[in-house]
Tab-separated table of C-alpha atoms in Angstrom:
chain	number	residue	atom	x	y	z
A	1	MET	CA	161.624	100.008	80.636
A	2	LYS	CA	157.857	100.029	82.655
A	3	LEU	CA	159.219	102.139	85.769
A	4	ARG	CA	161.445	104.724	82.919
A	5	ARG	CA	157.243	104.649	81.000
A	6	ARG	CA	155.844	105.302	84.890
A	7	LEU	CA	158.187	108.136	85.372
A	8	LEU	CA	157.149	109.498	82.108
A	9	ALA	CA	153.513	109.456	83.159
A	10	ALA	CA	153.819	111.161	85.747
A	11	GLY	CA	156.301	113.590	84.377
A	12	MET	CA	153.723	114.690	82.459
A	13	MET	CA	151.483	114.303	84.759
A	14	LEU	CA	153.655	117.186	86.730
A	15	LEU	CA	154.308	119.195	84.569
A	16	ALA	CA	150.222	119.780	83.411
A	17	SER	CA	149.726	120.845	86.692
A	18	MET	CA	151.715	123.530	87.377
A	19	PRO	CA	149.521	126.835	87.052
A	20	SER	CA	150.825	129.296	84.283
A	21	ARG	CA	150.150	131.960	86.175
A	22	VAL	CA	149.941	132.076	90.587
A	23	LYS	CA	149.153	134.766	92.402
A	24	ALA	CA	151.609	134.222	95.073
A	25	GLN	CA	153.232	136.136	96.613
A	26	ALA	CA	157.256	134.908	95.980
A	27	ASP	CA	159.208	133.894	99.352
A	28	THR	CA	161.387	137.053	99.159
A	29	ILE	CA	160.872	140.263	100.237
A	30	GLY	CA	160.943	143.081	97.837
A	31	SER	CA	159.670	141.563	92.952
A	32	PRO	CA	159.085	138.168	92.680
A	33	ILE	CA	161.512	135.565	90.991
A	34	ALA	CA	162.531	135.517	87.461
A	35	LEU	CA	160.957	131.820	85.950
A	36	PHE	CA	163.933	132.340	83.600
A	37	THR	CA	166.338	134.650	83.222
A	38	TYR	CA	168.942	135.388	80.709
A	39	ARG	CA	171.733	132.535	83.251
A	40	ASP	CA	169.106	129.190	81.059
A	41	ALA	CA	170.360	131.234	77.731
A	42	VAL	CA	173.472	131.075	78.268
A	43	LEU	CA	173.286	127.337	79.597
A	44	ALA	CA	171.455	126.103	77.616
A	45	GLY	CA	173.685	126.981	74.866
A	46	SER	CA	176.925	125.823	76.600
A	47	VAL	CA	174.992	122.526	76.885
A	48	ALA	CA	173.694	122.740	72.778
A	49	LEU	CA	177.807	123.940	71.482
A	50	THR	CA	178.589	120.982	74.519
A	51	THR	CA	177.262	117.856	72.892
A	52	VAL	CA	177.983	118.817	69.337
A	53	LEU	CA	181.399	119.005	70.643
A	54	ALA	CA	180.700	115.445	72.691
A	55	ARG	CA	179.588	114.309	69.067
A	56	ARG	CA	182.601	114.070	67.334
A	57	LEU	CA	184.524	112.170	70.013
A	58	ASP	CA	181.354	109.269	70.322
A	59	ASP	CA	183.082	106.766	68.396
A	60	ARG	CA	186.385	107.531	70.597
A	61	ALA	CA	185.111	107.293	73.031
A	62	ALA	CA	183.246	104.153	72.973
A	63	ASP	CA	186.180	102.000	71.642
A	64	VAL	CA	188.222	103.262	75.208
A	65	LEU	CA	185.935	102.328	76.962
A	66	GLN	CA	185.025	98.713	75.264
A	67	ASP	CA	188.215	98.062	75.009
A	68	PRO	CA	188.657	94.779	76.532
A	69	SER	CA	190.788	95.546	79.720
A	70	ARG	CA	188.149	97.258	80.590
A	71	GLN	CA	185.656	95.161	80.214
A	72	ALA	CA	187.584	93.158	82.020
A	73	ASN	CA	188.246	95.209	85.787
A	74	ALA	CA	185.953	93.840	88.451
A	75	LYS	CA	185.906	96.727	90.043
A	76	LEU	CA	185.077	99.194	87.400
A	77	HIS	CA	182.343	96.900	87.043
A	78	GLY	CA	180.915	97.084	90.743
A	79	ILE	CA	181.780	100.723	90.361
A	80	SER	CA	179.267	101.567	87.223
A	81	ALA	CA	176.848	99.307	88.938
A	82	PHE	CA	176.290	100.762	91.917
A	83	VAL	CA	176.304	104.404	91.182
A	84	ARG	CA	173.669	103.195	88.110
A	85	LEU	CA	171.329	101.821	91.277
A	86	VAL	CA	171.792	105.108	91.973
A	87	SER	CA	170.698	107.135	89.933
A	88	ILE	CA	167.847	104.907	88.550
A	89	PRO	CA	165.858	102.604	90.925
A	90	GLY	CA	167.873	105.292	93.771
A	91	SER	CA	167.066	108.872	92.803
A	92	THR	CA	162.774	107.224	92.715
A	93	VAL	CA	162.775	106.297	96.175
A	94	ILE	CA	165.354	108.045	97.934
A	95	GLY	CA	163.599	111.696	97.414
A	96	PRO	CA	160.427	110.185	98.978
A	97	GLY	CA	162.069	108.765	101.283
A	98	LEU	CA	163.338	112.531	102.569
A	99	TYR	CA	159.766	113.490	101.960
A	100	ALA	CA	158.498	111.276	104.034
A	101	VAL	CA	160.793	111.331	107.012
A	102	GLY	CA	160.919	115.423	106.732
A	103	ARG	CA	156.402	115.856	106.926
A	104	LEU	CA	156.959	112.540	109.469
A	105	SER	CA	159.580	114.466	112.063
A	106	GLY	CA	158.092	117.484	111.359
A	107	ASN	CA	161.198	119.661	108.883
A	108	ARG	CA	160.132	121.402	106.075
A	109	LYS	CA	163.616	122.105	104.719
A	110	LEU	CA	164.251	118.072	104.495
A	111	ALA	CA	160.097	117.992	103.588
A	112	ASP	CA	160.921	120.353	100.809
A	113	LEU	CA	164.238	119.350	99.534
A	114	GLY	CA	162.493	115.450	99.262
A	115	LEU	CA	159.337	117.013	97.542
A	116	HIS	CA	161.262	119.430	95.564
A	117	GLY	CA	163.778	116.508	94.497
A	118	THR	CA	161.375	114.589	93.083
A	119	GLU	CA	159.569	116.570	90.822
A	120	ALA	CA	162.572	116.841	89.850
A	121	LEU	CA	162.681	113.485	88.266
A	122	PHE	CA	160.355	113.420	86.558
A	123	ALA	CA	160.573	116.742	84.705
A	124	GLY	CA	163.303	116.059	82.805
A	125	GLU	CA	162.962	112.446	83.097
A	126	ALA	CA	159.723	113.549	81.293
A	127	VAL	CA	161.936	116.173	78.582
A	128	ALA	CA	164.163	113.124	78.002
A	129	GLY	CA	161.144	110.745	76.554
A	130	LEU	CA	159.934	112.438	74.388
A	131	VAL	CA	163.126	113.636	73.401
A	132	LYS	CA	164.431	110.246	73.367
A	133	GLY	CA	161.184	109.007	70.672
A	134	VAL	CA	161.510	112.046	68.660
A	135	VAL	CA	164.972	111.540	68.436
A	136	GLY	CA	165.224	107.908	67.600
A	137	ARG	CA	168.814	107.313	67.933
A	138	GLN	CA	170.429	104.437	68.006
A	139	ARG	CA	171.852	102.224	71.244
A	140	PRO	CA	175.998	101.727	70.892
A	141	SER	CA	175.285	98.109	71.821
A	142	MET	CA	173.830	97.545	68.476
A	143	THR	CA	175.495	95.994	66.038
A	144	PRO	CA	177.146	97.692	63.242
A	145	ARG	CA	177.609	100.288	65.715
A	146	ASN	CA	176.596	103.788	64.668
A	147	SER	CA	177.261	106.964	66.612
A	148	ALA	CA	174.386	108.775	63.516
A	149	GLY	CA	171.648	105.901	63.627
A	150	TYR	CA	168.567	109.049	63.771
A	151	GLY	CA	165.297	108.215	62.804
A	152	LEU	CA	162.415	110.808	63.202
A	153	PHE	CA	159.724	109.262	66.011
A	154	ARG	CA	161.321	106.082	66.070
A	155	GLY	CA	162.376	105.803	69.431
A	156	PHE	CA	158.465	105.626	69.707
A	157	ARG	CA	157.550	102.889	67.085
A	158	GLU	CA	160.700	100.605	68.307
A	159	ASN	CA	162.291	99.269	71.053
A	160	ASP	CA	164.032	100.424	73.560
A	161	ASP	CA	167.330	99.835	71.234
A	162	TYR	CA	165.845	103.378	69.851
A	163	ARG	CA	166.063	105.492	72.834
A	164	SER	CA	169.780	106.255	73.996
A	165	PHE	CA	169.938	109.800	72.468
A	166	PRO	CA	169.156	111.689	76.269
A	167	SER	CA	170.747	109.021	79.120
A	168	GLY	CA	167.179	108.992	82.103
A	169	HIS	CA	169.987	107.528	83.695
A	170	THR	CA	172.173	110.988	82.637
A	171	VAL	CA	168.585	112.900	83.015
A	172	ALA	CA	167.825	111.759	86.826
A	173	ALA	CA	171.435	112.121	89.087
A	174	PHE	CA	171.630	115.098	87.771
A	175	ALA	CA	167.977	116.187	88.122
A	176	ALA	CA	168.882	114.897	91.423
A	177	ALA	CA	171.760	117.086	91.883
A	178	ALA	CA	170.848	120.434	91.089
A	179	ALA	CA	167.574	120.262	93.334
A	180	VAL	CA	169.846	119.402	96.440
A	181	THR	CA	172.319	121.813	95.519
A	182	SER	CA	170.501	124.728	94.963
A	183	GLU	CA	168.280	123.659	98.239
A	184	THR	CA	171.113	123.364	99.955
A	185	SER	CA	172.637	126.698	98.672
A	186	ARG	CA	168.757	128.545	100.280
A	187	TYR	CA	169.621	127.238	104.173
A	188	SER	CA	172.572	127.665	104.139
A	189	PRO	CA	175.009	128.567	101.743
A	190	ASP	CA	178.206	128.409	102.875
A	191	THR	CA	178.670	123.903	101.924
A	192	LYS	CA	176.757	124.328	99.346
A	193	TRP	CA	180.682	123.899	97.270
A	194	ILE	CA	180.711	120.474	99.813
A	195	VAL	CA	177.222	119.452	98.590
A	196	GLY	CA	176.972	120.070	95.207
A	197	THR	CA	180.933	118.587	94.815
A	198	ALA	CA	179.451	115.359	96.051
A	199	MET	CA	176.300	115.612	93.789
A	200	PHE	CA	176.610	116.371	90.952
A	201	GLY	CA	180.275	114.690	90.599
A	202	GLY	CA	177.990	111.276	91.319
A	203	ALA	CA	176.118	112.296	88.797
A	204	ALA	CA	178.883	112.114	86.333
A	205	LEU	CA	179.794	108.554	87.732
A	206	ALA	CA	176.160	107.941	86.516
A	207	GLY	CA	176.667	109.449	83.278
A	208	LEU	CA	180.165	107.525	82.488
A	209	SER	CA	178.604	104.281	84.088
A	210	ARG	CA	176.095	104.494	81.242
A	211	MET	CA	178.816	103.991	78.859
A	212	TYR	CA	180.524	102.645	80.488
A	213	ASP	CA	177.773	99.396	80.383
A	214	ASN	CA	177.779	100.063	76.067
A	215	ARG	CA	173.768	101.883	76.677
A	216	HIS	CA	174.673	105.612	76.146
A	217	TRP	CA	177.623	108.322	73.854
A	218	ALA	CA	179.106	110.725	75.666
A	219	SER	CA	176.892	112.893	73.655
A	220	ASP	CA	174.287	111.099	75.084
A	221	VAL	CA	175.517	112.105	78.348
A	222	VAL	CA	176.474	115.564	78.209
A	223	ALA	CA	172.527	116.248	77.035
A	224	GLY	CA	170.959	113.996	79.637
A	225	ALA	CA	173.624	116.012	82.045
A	226	GLY	CA	171.914	119.402	81.147
A	227	ILE	CA	168.408	118.402	81.503
A	228	GLY	CA	168.967	117.755	84.317
A	229	THR	CA	170.556	120.020	85.496
A	230	PHE	CA	167.909	122.693	84.164
A	231	ALA	CA	164.601	120.534	85.710
A	232	GLY	CA	165.888	120.152	88.838
A	233	LEU	CA	167.023	124.015	88.922
A	234	LYS	CA	163.769	124.965	87.528
A	235	VAL	CA	162.029	123.013	89.642
A	236	VAL	CA	163.113	124.710	92.558
A	237	ARG	CA	163.675	128.222	91.473
A	238	TYR	CA	159.055	128.006	90.371
A	239	GLN	CA	157.994	125.627	93.595
A	240	HIS	CA	160.072	128.876	95.634
A	241	SER	CA	158.562	131.743	94.436
A	242	HIS	CA	155.377	130.416	94.437
A	243	PRO	CA	154.561	130.070	97.643
A	244	GLY	CA	150.846	129.104	96.699
A	245	GLY	CA	151.619	126.621	93.734
A	246	ALA	CA	148.948	123.379	93.711
A	247	ILE	CA	151.807	121.049	94.921
A	248	ASP	CA	152.946	122.481	97.795
A	249	ARG	CA	149.733	122.866	99.062
A	250	LEU	CA	148.942	119.391	98.288
A	251	PHE	CA	152.165	117.421	99.820
A	252	LEU	CA	153.334	120.606	102.402
A	253	VAL	CA	150.134	121.553	104.651
A	254	GLY	CA	150.314	118.584	106.167
A	255	SER	CA	151.027	117.734	109.769
A	256	LEU	CA	150.929	115.483	113.088
A	257	SER	CA	149.926	116.591	116.229
A	258	PRO	CA	149.423	115.278	119.566
A	259	THR	CA	145.785	114.545	120.219
A	260	PRO	CA	144.337	115.313	123.624
A	261	ASP	CA	144.371	111.955	125.215
A	262	GLY	CA	148.188	112.185	124.111
A	263	ARG	CA	147.645	110.039	120.713
A	264	THR	CA	149.293	111.615	117.571
A	265	ALA	CA	146.955	112.534	114.998
A	266	LEU	CA	147.495	113.023	111.273
A	267	ARG	CA	146.261	116.857	110.056
A	268	TRP	CA	145.897	117.311	106.341
A	269	SER	CA	145.153	121.213	105.195
A	270	LEU	CA	143.885	120.917	100.860
A	271	GLU	CA	144.262	124.898	100.293
A	272	PRO	CA	142.067	127.048	99.525
A	273	ARG	CA	138.922	124.609	100.203
A	274	ARG	CA	140.335	124.893	103.470
A	275	VAL	CA	139.311	120.457	104.148
A	276	ARG	CA	140.493	119.394	106.752
A	277	TRP	CA	141.000	115.865	107.965
A	278	GLN	CA	141.742	114.163	111.095
A	279	THR	CA	142.796	110.260	111.271
A	280	PRO	CA	141.080	108.507	114.720
A	281	PRO	CA	142.212	107.113	117.533
A	282	ARG	CA	143.177	104.158	117.204
A	283	THR	CA	141.268	101.629	119.899
Protein backbone atom coordinates (compact mmCIF):
# COMPACT_ATOMS: atom_id res chain seq x y z
CA MET A 1 0.00 0.00 0.00
CA LYS A 2 2.80 2.41 0.91
CA LEU A 3 4.66 1.52 -2.30
CA ARG A 4 1.52 2.17 -4.36
CA ARG A 5 1.06 5.60 -2.74
CA ARG A 6 4.68 6.49 -3.41
CA LEU A 7 4.28 5.48 -7.05
CA LEU A 8 1.12 7.61 -7.26
CA ALA A 9 2.92 10.64 -5.80
CA ALA A 10 5.90 10.15 -8.13
CA GLY A 11 3.58 9.78 -11.09
CA MET A 12 1.76 13.00 -10.28
CA MET A 13 5.10 14.80 -10.07
CA LEU A 14 6.13 13.28 -13.40
CA LEU A 15 2.94 14.38 -15.15
CA ALA A 16 3.26 17.87 -13.68
CA SER A 17 6.85 18.14 -14.90
CA MET A 18 5.96 17.49 -18.54
CA PRO A 19 5.86 20.80 -20.42
CA SER A 20 2.69 21.52 -22.32
CA ARG A 21 4.69 22.69 -25.30
CA VAL A 22 8.32 22.12 -26.06
CA LYS A 23 10.00 23.92 -28.91
CA ALA A 24 12.15 21.04 -30.05
CA GLN A 25 12.75 19.33 -33.31
CA ALA A 26 11.39 15.83 -33.69
CA ASP A 27 13.85 12.94 -33.75
CA THR A 28 12.79 12.07 -37.29
CA ILE A 29 13.08 14.07 -40.49
CA GLY A 30 9.88 15.86 -41.45
CA SER A 31 6.89 16.97 -39.43
CA PRO A 32 6.83 16.32 -35.66
CA ILE A 33 5.19 13.08 -34.60
CA ALA A 34 1.61 13.60 -33.43
CA LEU A 35 1.20 12.55 -29.80
CA PHE A 36 -2.44 11.51 -30.20
CA THR A 37 -3.88 9.85 -33.29
CA TYR A 38 -7.10 8.15 -34.31
CA ARG A 39 -5.53 4.86 -33.21
CA ASP A 40 -5.62 6.14 -29.64
CA ALA A 41 -9.37 6.65 -29.89
CA VAL A 42 -9.72 3.14 -31.31
CA LEU A 43 -7.60 1.73 -28.47
CA ALA A 44 -9.58 3.60 -25.81
CA GLY A 45 -12.88 2.52 -27.31
CA SER A 46 -11.75 -1.08 -27.56
CA VAL A 47 -10.59 -1.13 -23.94
CA ALA A 48 -13.85 0.44 -22.75
CA LEU A 49 -15.94 -2.06 -24.71
CA THR A 50 -13.86 -5.03 -23.56
CA THR A 51 -14.10 -3.86 -19.95
CA VAL A 52 -17.89 -3.70 -20.19
CA LEU A 53 -18.00 -7.20 -21.70
CA ALA A 54 -15.59 -8.53 -19.06
CA ARG A 55 -17.84 -7.07 -16.37
CA ARG A 56 -20.41 -9.69 -17.32
CA LEU A 57 -17.83 -12.40 -16.63
CA ASP A 58 -16.55 -11.09 -13.29
CA ASP A 59 -18.49 -13.46 -11.05
CA ARG A 60 -18.03 -16.49 -13.29
CA ALA A 61 -14.28 -15.94 -13.63
CA ALA A 62 -13.94 -15.52 -9.86
CA ASP A 63 -15.82 -18.76 -9.26
CA VAL A 64 -13.59 -20.67 -11.68
CA LEU A 65 -10.30 -19.36 -10.30
CA GLN A 66 -11.33 -19.70 -6.66
CA ASP A 67 -12.34 -23.34 -7.11
CA PRO A 68 -10.79 -25.28 -4.18
CA SER A 69 -8.95 -27.68 -6.49
CA ARG A 70 -7.24 -24.80 -8.30
CA GLN A 71 -6.45 -22.95 -5.09
CA ALA A 72 -4.85 -26.11 -3.70
CA ASN A 73 -2.49 -26.37 -6.68
CA ALA A 74 1.03 -25.55 -5.44
CA LYS A 75 2.37 -24.91 -8.96
CA LEU A 76 -0.31 -22.34 -9.69
CA HIS A 77 0.42 -20.62 -6.39
CA GLY A 78 4.13 -20.51 -7.21
CA ILE A 79 3.60 -19.10 -10.70
CA SER A 80 1.15 -16.52 -9.37
CA ALA A 81 3.56 -15.36 -6.68
CA PHE A 82 6.43 -15.08 -9.17
CA VAL A 83 4.64 -12.99 -11.80
CA ARG A 84 3.12 -10.81 -9.07
CA LEU A 85 6.57 -9.94 -7.74
CA VAL A 86 7.91 -9.31 -11.25
CA SER A 87 5.16 -6.73 -11.88
CA ILE A 88 5.43 -5.02 -8.47
CA PRO A 89 7.94 -4.40 -7.00
CA GLY A 90 9.96 -5.92 -9.87
CA SER A 91 9.03 -3.24 -12.40
CA THR A 92 10.06 -0.50 -9.95
CA VAL A 93 13.53 -2.06 -9.77
CA ILE A 94 14.08 -3.33 -13.32
CA GLY A 95 13.43 0.04 -15.01
CA PRO A 96 15.82 2.08 -12.84
CA GLY A 97 18.30 -0.80 -13.01
CA LEU A 98 18.34 -0.76 -16.82
CA TYR A 99 18.71 3.00 -16.74
CA ALA A 100 21.67 2.82 -14.33
CA VAL A 101 23.43 0.14 -16.38
CA GLY A 102 22.86 2.11 -19.57
CA ARG A 103 24.23 5.32 -18.07
CA LEU A 104 27.28 3.67 -16.51
CA SER A 105 28.10 1.74 -19.70
CA GLY A 106 27.41 4.66 -22.02
CA ASN A 107 24.61 2.74 -23.77
CA ARG A 108 22.06 5.43 -24.67
CA LYS A 109 19.51 2.92 -25.96
CA LEU A 110 19.51 0.95 -22.73
CA ALA A 111 19.29 4.13 -20.67
CA ASP A 112 16.36 5.27 -22.83
CA LEU A 113 14.64 1.97 -22.25
CA GLY A 114 15.04 2.07 -18.48
CA LEU A 115 14.12 5.72 -18.09
CA HIS A 116 11.07 5.70 -20.33
CA GLY A 117 9.87 2.40 -18.90
CA THR A 118 10.04 3.91 -15.41
CA GLU A 119 8.23 7.05 -16.57
CA ALA A 120 5.47 4.91 -18.08
CA LEU A 121 5.13 2.99 -14.83
CA PHE A 122 4.78 6.17 -12.77
CA ALA A 123 2.34 7.75 -15.23
CA GLY A 124 0.19 4.62 -15.40
CA GLU A 125 0.13 4.18 -11.63
CA ALA A 126 -0.81 7.84 -11.16
CA VAL A 127 -3.84 7.44 -13.42
CA ALA A 128 -4.75 4.09 -11.87
CA GLY A 129 -4.50 5.48 -8.35
CA LEU A 130 -6.84 8.33 -9.22
CA VAL A 131 -9.40 6.02 -10.83
CA LYS A 132 -9.21 3.60 -7.88
CA GLY A 133 -10.05 6.39 -5.48
CA VAL A 134 -12.92 7.73 -7.54
CA VAL A 135 -14.55 4.39 -8.43
CA GLY A 136 -14.15 2.81 -4.98
CA ARG A 137 -14.83 -0.74 -6.11
CA GLN A 138 -14.95 -3.58 -3.60
CA ARG A 139 -12.35 -6.33 -3.99
CA PRO A 140 -13.54 -9.90 -4.64
CA SER A 141 -11.82 -11.08 -1.45
CA MET A 142 -14.37 -9.27 0.71
CA THR A 143 -17.34 -11.10 2.20
CA PRO A 144 -20.00 -11.13 0.95
CA ARG A 145 -18.53 -11.01 -2.54
CA ASN A 146 -20.15 -8.29 -4.62
CA SER A 147 -18.87 -7.48 -8.10
CA ALA A 148 -21.28 -4.51 -8.23
CA GLY A 149 -19.88 -2.94 -5.07
CA TYR A 150 -18.94 0.56 -6.25
CA GLY A 151 -18.85 3.76 -4.21
CA LEU A 152 -18.03 7.20 -5.59
CA PHE A 153 -14.78 8.47 -4.00
CA ARG A 154 -14.91 5.58 -1.53
CA GLY A 155 -11.40 4.52 -2.53
CA PHE A 156 -10.06 7.74 -1.00
CA ARG A 157 -12.07 7.41 2.21
CA GLU A 158 -11.81 3.69 2.95
CA ASN A 159 -8.93 1.22 3.07
CA ASP A 160 -7.37 -0.79 0.23
CA ASP A 161 -10.33 -3.21 0.17
CA TYR A 162 -12.21 -0.60 -1.84
CA ARG A 163 -9.54 0.11 -4.46
CA SER A 164 -10.06 -2.83 -6.79
CA PHE A 165 -10.67 -1.04 -10.12
CA PRO A 166 -8.35 -1.03 -12.03
CA SER A 167 -5.61 -3.53 -11.19
CA GLY A 168 -2.42 -1.65 -10.31
CA HIS A 169 -0.18 -4.68 -10.87
CA THR A 170 -1.65 -5.11 -14.33
CA VAL A 171 -1.13 -1.41 -15.10
CA ALA A 172 2.55 -1.72 -14.13
CA ALA A 173 3.08 -4.89 -16.16
CA PHE A 174 1.43 -3.56 -19.31
CA ALA A 175 3.08 -0.13 -19.02
CA ALA A 176 6.49 -1.83 -18.96
CA ALA A 177 5.51 -4.15 -21.81
CA ALA A 178 4.28 -1.30 -24.01
CA ALA A 179 7.30 0.91 -23.28
CA VAL A 180 9.85 -1.86 -23.92
CA THR A 181 8.12 -2.98 -27.11
CA SER A 182 7.83 0.58 -28.39
CA GLU A 183 11.50 1.34 -27.68
CA THR A 184 12.59 -1.95 -29.26
CA SER A 185 10.61 -1.24 -32.42
CA ARG A 186 12.61 1.98 -32.86
CA TYR A 187 16.05 0.42 -32.57
CA SER A 188 15.43 -3.11 -33.81
CA PRO A 189 12.15 -3.38 -35.75
CA ASP A 190 12.79 -7.00 -36.74
CA THR A 191 12.63 -8.16 -33.11
CA LYS A 192 9.55 -6.24 -31.97
CA TRP A 193 7.21 -9.20 -32.47
CA ILE A 194 9.40 -11.47 -30.36
CA VAL A 195 9.87 -8.86 -27.64
CA GLY A 196 6.23 -7.79 -27.76
CA THR A 197 4.91 -11.33 -27.51
CA ALA A 198 7.14 -12.10 -24.52
CA MET A 199 6.44 -8.82 -22.71
CA PHE A 200 2.68 -8.70 -23.23
CA GLY A 201 2.38 -12.42 -22.53
CA GLY A 202 4.09 -11.91 -19.19
CA ALA A 203 1.90 -8.89 -18.48
CA ALA A 204 -1.23 -10.94 -19.13
CA LEU A 205 0.00 -13.55 -16.65
CA ALA A 206 0.44 -10.79 -14.07
CA GLY A 207 -3.20 -9.84 -14.51
CA LEU A 208 -4.37 -13.43 -14.25
CA SER A 209 -2.32 -13.88 -11.08
CA ARG A 210 -4.21 -11.03 -9.43
CA MET A 211 -7.49 -12.74 -10.27
CA TYR A 212 -6.15 -16.06 -9.01
CA ASP A 213 -5.11 -14.38 -5.74
CA ASN A 214 -8.71 -13.11 -5.41
CA ARG A 215 -7.58 -9.48 -5.41
CA HIS A 216 -9.18 -8.33 -8.66
CA TRP A 217 -12.12 -8.93 -10.93
CA ALA A 218 -11.69 -9.72 -14.63
CA SER A 219 -12.83 -6.22 -15.63
CA ASP A 220 -10.25 -4.70 -13.25
CA VAL A 221 -7.53 -6.51 -15.15
CA VAL A 222 -8.84 -5.52 -18.59
CA ALA A 223 -9.01 -1.86 -17.60
CA GLY A 224 -5.53 -2.04 -16.04
CA ALA A 225 -4.13 -3.55 -19.24
CA GLY A 226 -5.58 -0.69 -21.27
CA ILE A 227 -4.32 2.06 -18.96
CA GLY A 228 -0.85 0.52 -18.75
CA THR A 229 -0.56 0.03 -22.50
CA PHE A 230 -1.68 3.58 -23.19
CA ALA A 231 0.78 4.98 -20.63
CA GLY A 232 3.71 3.03 -22.10
CA LEU A 233 2.97 4.02 -25.69
CA LYS A 234 2.34 7.70 -24.93
CA VAL A 235 5.39 8.21 -22.72
CA VAL A 236 7.76 6.75 -25.33
CA ARG A 237 6.06 8.61 -28.16
CA TYR A 238 6.11 11.90 -26.27
CA GLN A 239 9.74 11.71 -25.23
CA HIS A 240 10.97 10.77 -28.70
CA SER A 241 8.87 13.43 -30.42
CA HIS A 242 10.05 16.04 -27.87
CA PRO A 243 13.79 15.32 -27.49
CA GLY A 244 14.27 18.60 -25.61
CA GLY A 245 11.97 17.52 -22.79
CA ALA A 246 12.99 18.37 -19.24
CA ILE A 247 13.15 14.77 -18.02
CA ASP A 248 15.41 13.57 -20.84
CA ARG A 249 17.60 16.64 -20.46
CA LEU A 250 17.97 15.93 -16.77
CA PHE A 251 18.60 12.18 -16.86
CA LEU A 252 20.18 11.40 -20.24
CA VAL A 253 22.93 14.01 -20.62
CA GLY A 254 25.44 12.93 -18.00
CA SER A 255 28.32 10.63 -18.86
CA LEU A 256 31.39 8.93 -17.42
CA SER A 257 34.63 9.96 -19.05
CA PRO A 258 38.34 9.44 -18.34
CA THR A 259 40.42 12.21 -16.79
CA PRO A 260 44.00 13.07 -17.78
CA ASP A 261 45.35 11.23 -14.73
CA GLY A 262 43.68 7.97 -15.78
CA ARG A 263 40.74 8.14 -13.42
CA THR A 264 37.02 8.40 -14.24
CA ALA A 265 34.88 11.51 -13.82
CA LEU A 266 31.12 11.94 -13.91
CA ARG A 267 30.10 14.84 -16.12
CA TRP A 268 26.52 16.03 -15.86
CA SER A 269 24.90 18.70 -17.99
CA LEU A 270 21.61 20.30 -16.97
CA GLU A 271 20.39 21.93 -20.17
CA PRO A 272 19.56 24.60 -21.18
CA ARG A 273 21.71 26.36 -18.58
CA ARG A 274 24.57 24.00 -19.41
CA VAL A 275 25.90 23.85 -15.89
CA ARG A 276 28.58 21.18 -15.58
CA TRP A 277 29.64 19.36 -12.47
CA GLN A 278 32.57 17.01 -12.18
CA THR A 279 33.39 14.67 -9.32
CA PRO A 280 36.93 15.10 -8.03
CA PRO A 281 39.31 12.17 -8.58
CA ARG A 282 39.88 9.88 -5.64
CA THR A 283 43.13 10.33 -3.78
